Short mmCIF file of C-alpha atoms in Angstrom, two decimals:
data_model
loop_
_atom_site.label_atom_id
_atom_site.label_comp_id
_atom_site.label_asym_id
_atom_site.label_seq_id
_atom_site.Cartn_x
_atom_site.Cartn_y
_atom_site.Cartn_z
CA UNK A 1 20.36 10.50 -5.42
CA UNK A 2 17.21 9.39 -5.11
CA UNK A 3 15.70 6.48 -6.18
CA UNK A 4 12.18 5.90 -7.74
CA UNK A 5 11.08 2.00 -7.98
CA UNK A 6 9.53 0.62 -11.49
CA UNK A 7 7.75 -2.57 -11.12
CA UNK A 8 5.87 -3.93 -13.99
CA UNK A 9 2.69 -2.21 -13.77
CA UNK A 10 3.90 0.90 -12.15
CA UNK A 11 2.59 4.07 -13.87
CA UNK A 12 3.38 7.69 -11.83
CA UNK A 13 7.63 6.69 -11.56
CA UNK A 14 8.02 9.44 -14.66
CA UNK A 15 5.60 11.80 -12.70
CA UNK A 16 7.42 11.26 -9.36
CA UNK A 17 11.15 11.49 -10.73
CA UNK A 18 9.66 15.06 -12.10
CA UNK A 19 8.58 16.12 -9.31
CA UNK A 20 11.40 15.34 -7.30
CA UNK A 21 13.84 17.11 -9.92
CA UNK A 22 11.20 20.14 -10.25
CA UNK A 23 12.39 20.50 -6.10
CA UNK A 24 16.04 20.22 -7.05
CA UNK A 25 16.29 16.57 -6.15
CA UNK A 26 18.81 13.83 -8.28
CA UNK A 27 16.00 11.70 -8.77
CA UNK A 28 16.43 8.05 -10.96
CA UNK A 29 14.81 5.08 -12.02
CA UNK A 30 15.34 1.79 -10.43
CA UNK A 31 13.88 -1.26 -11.62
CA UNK A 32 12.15 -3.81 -9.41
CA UNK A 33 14.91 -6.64 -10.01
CA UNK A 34 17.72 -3.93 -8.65
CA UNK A 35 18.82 -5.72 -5.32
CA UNK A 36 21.56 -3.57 -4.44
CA UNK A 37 20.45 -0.03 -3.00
CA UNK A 38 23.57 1.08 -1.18
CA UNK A 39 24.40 4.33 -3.60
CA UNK A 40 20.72 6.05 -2.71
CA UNK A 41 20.23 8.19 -0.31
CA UNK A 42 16.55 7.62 -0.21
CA UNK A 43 13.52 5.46 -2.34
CA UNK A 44 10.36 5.83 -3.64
CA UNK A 45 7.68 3.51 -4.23
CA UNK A 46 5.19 5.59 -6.64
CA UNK A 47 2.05 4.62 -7.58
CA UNK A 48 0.15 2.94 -9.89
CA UNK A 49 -0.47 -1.20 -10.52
CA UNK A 50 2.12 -3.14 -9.67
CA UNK A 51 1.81 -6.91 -11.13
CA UNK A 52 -1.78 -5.83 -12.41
CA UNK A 53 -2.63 -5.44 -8.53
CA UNK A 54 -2.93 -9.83 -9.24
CA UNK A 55 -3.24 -12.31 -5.75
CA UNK A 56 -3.38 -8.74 -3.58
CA UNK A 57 -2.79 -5.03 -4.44
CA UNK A 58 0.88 -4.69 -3.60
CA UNK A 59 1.72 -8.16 -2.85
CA UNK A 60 3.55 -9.80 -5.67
CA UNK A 61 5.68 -6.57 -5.88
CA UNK A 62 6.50 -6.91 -2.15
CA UNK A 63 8.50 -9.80 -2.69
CA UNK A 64 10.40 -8.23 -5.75
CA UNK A 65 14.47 -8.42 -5.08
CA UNK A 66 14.38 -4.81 -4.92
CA UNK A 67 12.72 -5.31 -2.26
CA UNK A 68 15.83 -6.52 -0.31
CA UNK A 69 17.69 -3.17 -1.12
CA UNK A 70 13.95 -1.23 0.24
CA UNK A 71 14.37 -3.17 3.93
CA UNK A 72 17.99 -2.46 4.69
CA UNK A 73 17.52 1.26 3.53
CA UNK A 74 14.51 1.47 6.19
CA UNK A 75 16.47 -0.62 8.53
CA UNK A 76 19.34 1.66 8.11
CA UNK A 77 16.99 4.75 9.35
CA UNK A 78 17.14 6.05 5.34
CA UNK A 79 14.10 8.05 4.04
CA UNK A 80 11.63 5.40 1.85
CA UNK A 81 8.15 6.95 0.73
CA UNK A 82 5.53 5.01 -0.76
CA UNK A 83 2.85 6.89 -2.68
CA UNK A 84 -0.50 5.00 -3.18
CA UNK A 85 0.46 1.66 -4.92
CA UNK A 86 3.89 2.14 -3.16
CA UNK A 87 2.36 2.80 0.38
CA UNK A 88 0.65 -0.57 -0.39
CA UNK A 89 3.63 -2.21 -0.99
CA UNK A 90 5.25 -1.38 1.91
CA UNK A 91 2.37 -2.84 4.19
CA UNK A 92 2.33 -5.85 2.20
CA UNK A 93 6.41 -6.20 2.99
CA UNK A 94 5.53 -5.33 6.77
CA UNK A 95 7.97 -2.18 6.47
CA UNK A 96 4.12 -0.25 7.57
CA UNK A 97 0.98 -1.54 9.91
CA UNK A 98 -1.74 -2.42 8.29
CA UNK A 99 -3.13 -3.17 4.63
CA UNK A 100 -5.81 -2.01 2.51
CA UNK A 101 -9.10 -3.16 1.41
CA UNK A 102 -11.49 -1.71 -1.18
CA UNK A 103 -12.94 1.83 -1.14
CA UNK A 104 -16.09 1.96 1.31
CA UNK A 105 -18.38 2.77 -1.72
CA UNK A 106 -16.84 0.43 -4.35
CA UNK A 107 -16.06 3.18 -6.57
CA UNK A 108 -12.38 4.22 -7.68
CA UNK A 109 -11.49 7.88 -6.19
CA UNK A 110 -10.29 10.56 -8.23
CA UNK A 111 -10.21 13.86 -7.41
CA UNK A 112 -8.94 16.07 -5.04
CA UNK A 113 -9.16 15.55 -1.33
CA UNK A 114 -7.97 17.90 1.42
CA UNK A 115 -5.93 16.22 4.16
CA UNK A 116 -4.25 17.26 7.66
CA UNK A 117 -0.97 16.62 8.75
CA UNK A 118 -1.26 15.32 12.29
CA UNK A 119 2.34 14.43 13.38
CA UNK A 120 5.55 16.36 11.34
CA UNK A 121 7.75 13.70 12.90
CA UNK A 122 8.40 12.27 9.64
CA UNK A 123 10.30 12.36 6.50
CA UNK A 124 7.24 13.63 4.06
CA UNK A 125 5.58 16.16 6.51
CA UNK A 126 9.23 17.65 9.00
CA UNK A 127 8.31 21.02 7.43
CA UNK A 128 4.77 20.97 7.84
CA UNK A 129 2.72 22.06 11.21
CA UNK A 130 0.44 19.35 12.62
CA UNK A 131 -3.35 21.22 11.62
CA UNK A 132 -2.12 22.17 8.38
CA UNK A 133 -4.23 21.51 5.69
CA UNK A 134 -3.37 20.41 1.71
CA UNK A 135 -5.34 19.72 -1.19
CA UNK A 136 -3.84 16.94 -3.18
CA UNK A 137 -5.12 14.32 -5.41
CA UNK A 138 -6.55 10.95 -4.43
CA UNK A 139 -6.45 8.51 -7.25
CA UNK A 140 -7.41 4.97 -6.02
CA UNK A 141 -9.72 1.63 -5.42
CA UNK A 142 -8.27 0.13 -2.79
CA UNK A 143 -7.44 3.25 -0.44
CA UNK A 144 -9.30 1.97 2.82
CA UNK A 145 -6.73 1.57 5.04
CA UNK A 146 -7.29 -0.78 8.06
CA UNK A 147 -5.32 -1.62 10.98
CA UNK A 148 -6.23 -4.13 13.37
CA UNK A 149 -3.56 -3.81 15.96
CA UNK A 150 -3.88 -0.14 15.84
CA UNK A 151 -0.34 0.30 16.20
CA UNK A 152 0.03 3.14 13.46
CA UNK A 153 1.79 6.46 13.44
CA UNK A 154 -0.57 8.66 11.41
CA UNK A 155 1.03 11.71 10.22
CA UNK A 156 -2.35 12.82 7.62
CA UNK A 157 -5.70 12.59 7.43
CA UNK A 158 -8.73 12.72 5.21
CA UNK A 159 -10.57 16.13 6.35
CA UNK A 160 -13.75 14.75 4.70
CA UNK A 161 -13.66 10.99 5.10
CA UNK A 162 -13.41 9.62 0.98
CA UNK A 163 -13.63 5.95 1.00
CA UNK A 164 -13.30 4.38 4.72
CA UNK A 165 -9.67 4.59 6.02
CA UNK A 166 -9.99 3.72 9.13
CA UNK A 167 -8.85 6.87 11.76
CA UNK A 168 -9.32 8.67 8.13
CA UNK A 169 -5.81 7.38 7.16
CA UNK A 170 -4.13 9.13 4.55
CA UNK A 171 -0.57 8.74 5.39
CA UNK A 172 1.56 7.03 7.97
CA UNK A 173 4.73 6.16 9.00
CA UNK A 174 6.81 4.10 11.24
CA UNK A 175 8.12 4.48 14.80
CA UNK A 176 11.34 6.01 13.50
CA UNK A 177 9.56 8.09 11.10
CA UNK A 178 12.09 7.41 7.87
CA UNK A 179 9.61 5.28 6.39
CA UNK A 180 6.38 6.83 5.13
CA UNK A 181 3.06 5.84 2.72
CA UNK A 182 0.76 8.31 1.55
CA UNK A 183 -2.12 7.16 -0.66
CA UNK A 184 -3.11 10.60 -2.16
CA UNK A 185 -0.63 11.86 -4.46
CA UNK A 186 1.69 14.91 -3.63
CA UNK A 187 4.24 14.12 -7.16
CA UNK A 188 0.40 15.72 -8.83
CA UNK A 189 -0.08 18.64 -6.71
CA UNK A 190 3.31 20.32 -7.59
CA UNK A 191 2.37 23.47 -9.25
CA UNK A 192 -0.97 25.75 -9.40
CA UNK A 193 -1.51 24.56 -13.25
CA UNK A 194 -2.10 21.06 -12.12
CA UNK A 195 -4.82 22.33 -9.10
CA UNK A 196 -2.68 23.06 -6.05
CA UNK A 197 1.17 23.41 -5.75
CA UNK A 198 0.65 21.96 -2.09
CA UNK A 199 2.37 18.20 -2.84
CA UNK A 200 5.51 20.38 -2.86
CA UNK A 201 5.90 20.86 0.56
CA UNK A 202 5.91 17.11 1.00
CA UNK A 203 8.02 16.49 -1.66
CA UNK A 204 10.53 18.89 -0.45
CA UNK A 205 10.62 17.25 3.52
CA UNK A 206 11.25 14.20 1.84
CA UNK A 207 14.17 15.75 0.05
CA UNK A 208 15.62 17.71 2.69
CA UNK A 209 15.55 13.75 4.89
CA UNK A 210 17.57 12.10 2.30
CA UNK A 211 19.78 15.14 2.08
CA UNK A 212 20.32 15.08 5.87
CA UNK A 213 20.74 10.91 5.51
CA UNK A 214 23.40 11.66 3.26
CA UNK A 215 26.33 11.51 5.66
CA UNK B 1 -4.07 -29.36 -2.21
CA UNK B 2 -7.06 -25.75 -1.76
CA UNK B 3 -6.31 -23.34 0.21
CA UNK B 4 -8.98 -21.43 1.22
CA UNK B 5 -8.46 -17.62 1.77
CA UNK B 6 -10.83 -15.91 3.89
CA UNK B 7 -11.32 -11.99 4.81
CA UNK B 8 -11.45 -12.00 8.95
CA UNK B 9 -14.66 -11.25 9.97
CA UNK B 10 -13.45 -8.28 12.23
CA UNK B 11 -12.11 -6.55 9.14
CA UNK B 12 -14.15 -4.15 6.88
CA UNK B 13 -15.27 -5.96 3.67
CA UNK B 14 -16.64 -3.65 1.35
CA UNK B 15 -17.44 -6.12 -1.13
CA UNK B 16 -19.22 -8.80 1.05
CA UNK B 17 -21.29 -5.41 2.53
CA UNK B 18 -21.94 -4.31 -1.10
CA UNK B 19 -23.12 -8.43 -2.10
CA UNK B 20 -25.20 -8.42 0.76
CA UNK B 21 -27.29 -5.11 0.33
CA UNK B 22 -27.90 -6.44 -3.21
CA UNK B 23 -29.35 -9.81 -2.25
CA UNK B 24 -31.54 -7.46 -0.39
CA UNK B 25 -32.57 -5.43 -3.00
CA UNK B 26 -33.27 -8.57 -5.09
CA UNK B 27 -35.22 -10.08 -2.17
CA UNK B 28 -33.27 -12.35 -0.70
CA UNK B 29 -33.17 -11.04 2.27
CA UNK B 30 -32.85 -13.92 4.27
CA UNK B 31 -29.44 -13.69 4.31
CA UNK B 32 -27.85 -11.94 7.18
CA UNK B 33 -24.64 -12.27 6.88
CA UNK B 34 -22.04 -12.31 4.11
CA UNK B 35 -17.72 -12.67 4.21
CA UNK B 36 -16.12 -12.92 1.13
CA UNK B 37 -12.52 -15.08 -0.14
CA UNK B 38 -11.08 -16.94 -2.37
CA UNK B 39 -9.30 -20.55 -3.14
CA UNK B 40 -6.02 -21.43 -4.92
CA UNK B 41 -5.92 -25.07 -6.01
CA UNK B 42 -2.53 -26.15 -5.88
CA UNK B 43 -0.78 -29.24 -8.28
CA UNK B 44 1.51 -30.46 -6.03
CA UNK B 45 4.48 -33.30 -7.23
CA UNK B 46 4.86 -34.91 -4.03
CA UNK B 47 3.99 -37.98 -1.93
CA UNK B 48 5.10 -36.79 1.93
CA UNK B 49 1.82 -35.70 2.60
CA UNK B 50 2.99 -33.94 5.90
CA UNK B 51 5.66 -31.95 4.30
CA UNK B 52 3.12 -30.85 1.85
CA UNK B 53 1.11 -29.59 4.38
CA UNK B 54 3.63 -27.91 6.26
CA UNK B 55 5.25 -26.27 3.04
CA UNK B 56 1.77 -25.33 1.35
CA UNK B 57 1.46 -23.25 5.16
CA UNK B 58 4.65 -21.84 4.52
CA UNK B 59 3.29 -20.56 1.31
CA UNK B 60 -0.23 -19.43 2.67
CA UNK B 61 2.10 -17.24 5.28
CA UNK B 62 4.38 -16.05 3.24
CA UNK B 63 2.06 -14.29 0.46
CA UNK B 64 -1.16 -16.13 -0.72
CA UNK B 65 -2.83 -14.92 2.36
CA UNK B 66 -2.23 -11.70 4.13
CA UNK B 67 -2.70 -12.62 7.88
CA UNK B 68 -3.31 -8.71 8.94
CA UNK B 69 -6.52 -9.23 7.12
CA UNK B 70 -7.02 -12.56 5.82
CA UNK B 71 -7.02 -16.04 7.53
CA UNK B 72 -6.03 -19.39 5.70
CA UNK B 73 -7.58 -22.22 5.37
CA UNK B 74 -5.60 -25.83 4.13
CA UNK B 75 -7.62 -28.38 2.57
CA UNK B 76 -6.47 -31.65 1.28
CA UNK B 77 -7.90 -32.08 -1.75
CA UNK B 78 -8.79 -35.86 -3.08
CA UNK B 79 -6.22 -37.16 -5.58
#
């Protein structure tokens, strides 16, 4: 079972839980004052505006008690994905490097953006070869990702640079690779009716790592 | 007590760039430089001034400010 994080605010957790059950996944809600974790065999932090993205995109929610349940699943080497306002979460709670600032150009991002995977080592791109190259859906204001220490492991990145990520960041992960953020959105990008089916293939790494963290 | 919030200068401020072209473009263009933050007044029920201090830090560390881009500033307001 999977489970997909609601804070107050959060908008794509219907999207994502379809997604993962389009992929055969047992995907459920969990809401953000859920402390205990310990049935899931991975999380995900979807996107959209968690606390009204008030003090600092992603900050109030990284504090939620849910929270708690989020750091001993990564601790524990479990698969945790955060997708856009999730991925922001998770460098706001230190579980990534880094944290995000507005769009070089001021101006919310939507549309599709093509991105390369540079590093499979991870839960979201295991089945993908490092050059390949996906078109999913960036949907964001704050997507600049910056990282002063430079210690991140990126596993994507923008092909055409879209708002200022610096090292074109699109997706990272830790050193262990169980925890991942992407800020483009693969839960969109499942099927050819929506643009590109290519999210899919991310979806389904991430669902093959819980399966395998299932012991 | 303020605490004053500032971007660190050696990260990419969007806004601040953005502020700064358009004090430009409205001829102000004496300005050379501009960072961008933010201040929290705090109402604070206490008298130990030092553990006010030290617990209003606490605070600024532990999620008004976020040190991998921000730095903190405390300022003792006057009562």
């Amino acid at each position: 079972m999977i489970g997909v994080i609601v804070f107050p605010g959060t908008n794509c957790e219907r999207d994502t839980v379809r997604a993962l059950r389009m992929i055969g996944a047992k995907a459920e809600l969990v809401w953000h004052g859920e402390e205990a974790l310990d049935d899931l065999d991975g999380v995900v932090l979807p996107g959209g505006f968690a606390h009204g993205d008030y003090l600092r995109t992603g900050a109030i929610a990284a504090h939620s008690p849910v929270m708690k349940g989020v750091r001993r699943m990564a601790d524990a080497g479990r698969p945790v994905l955060g997708i856009c306002n999730g991925f922001q979460v998770l460098c706001e709670a230190g579980l990534l490097p880094g944290a995000f600032v507005a769009n070089r150009n001021l101006r919310f991002i939507c549309r599709f953006v093509e991105v390369e995977i540079s590093d499979s080592r991870s839960a979201l791109t295991e089945g993908l070869h490092p050059g390949t190259r996906i078109r999913i859906p960036l949907n964001s204001f704050e997507g600049n990702h910056r990282d002063p220490t430079g210690t991140a492991r990126v596993v994507a990145r923008y092909v055409d640079d879209p708002n200022g990520s610096q090292d074109g960041v699109a997706a990272l992960a830790n050193t262990e690779g169980n925890v991942v953020g992407i800020m483009p959105h693969p839960e969109r990008a499942m099927e050819e009716v929506m643009g590109s089916g290519d999210g899919s293939e991310l979806l389904e790494s991430f669902v093959r790592a819980t399966e395998a963290a299932r012991v | 007590m303020t605490v004053r919030i500032m971007r660190r200068s050696d990260i990419a401020d969007p806004e601040a760039t953005t502020v700064a072209r358009s004090l430009a473009d409205l001829g102000y263009d004496e300005v050379s430089e501009v960072r961008t933050g933010r201040e929290f007044i705090l109402e604070i029920d206490s008298d130990d001034s030092g553990r006010v201090r030290e617990r209003v830090g606490a605070m600024c560390e532990e999620i008004l400010a976020n040190p991998v881009i921000e730095d903190y500033e405390v300022l003792i307001g006057d009562s």
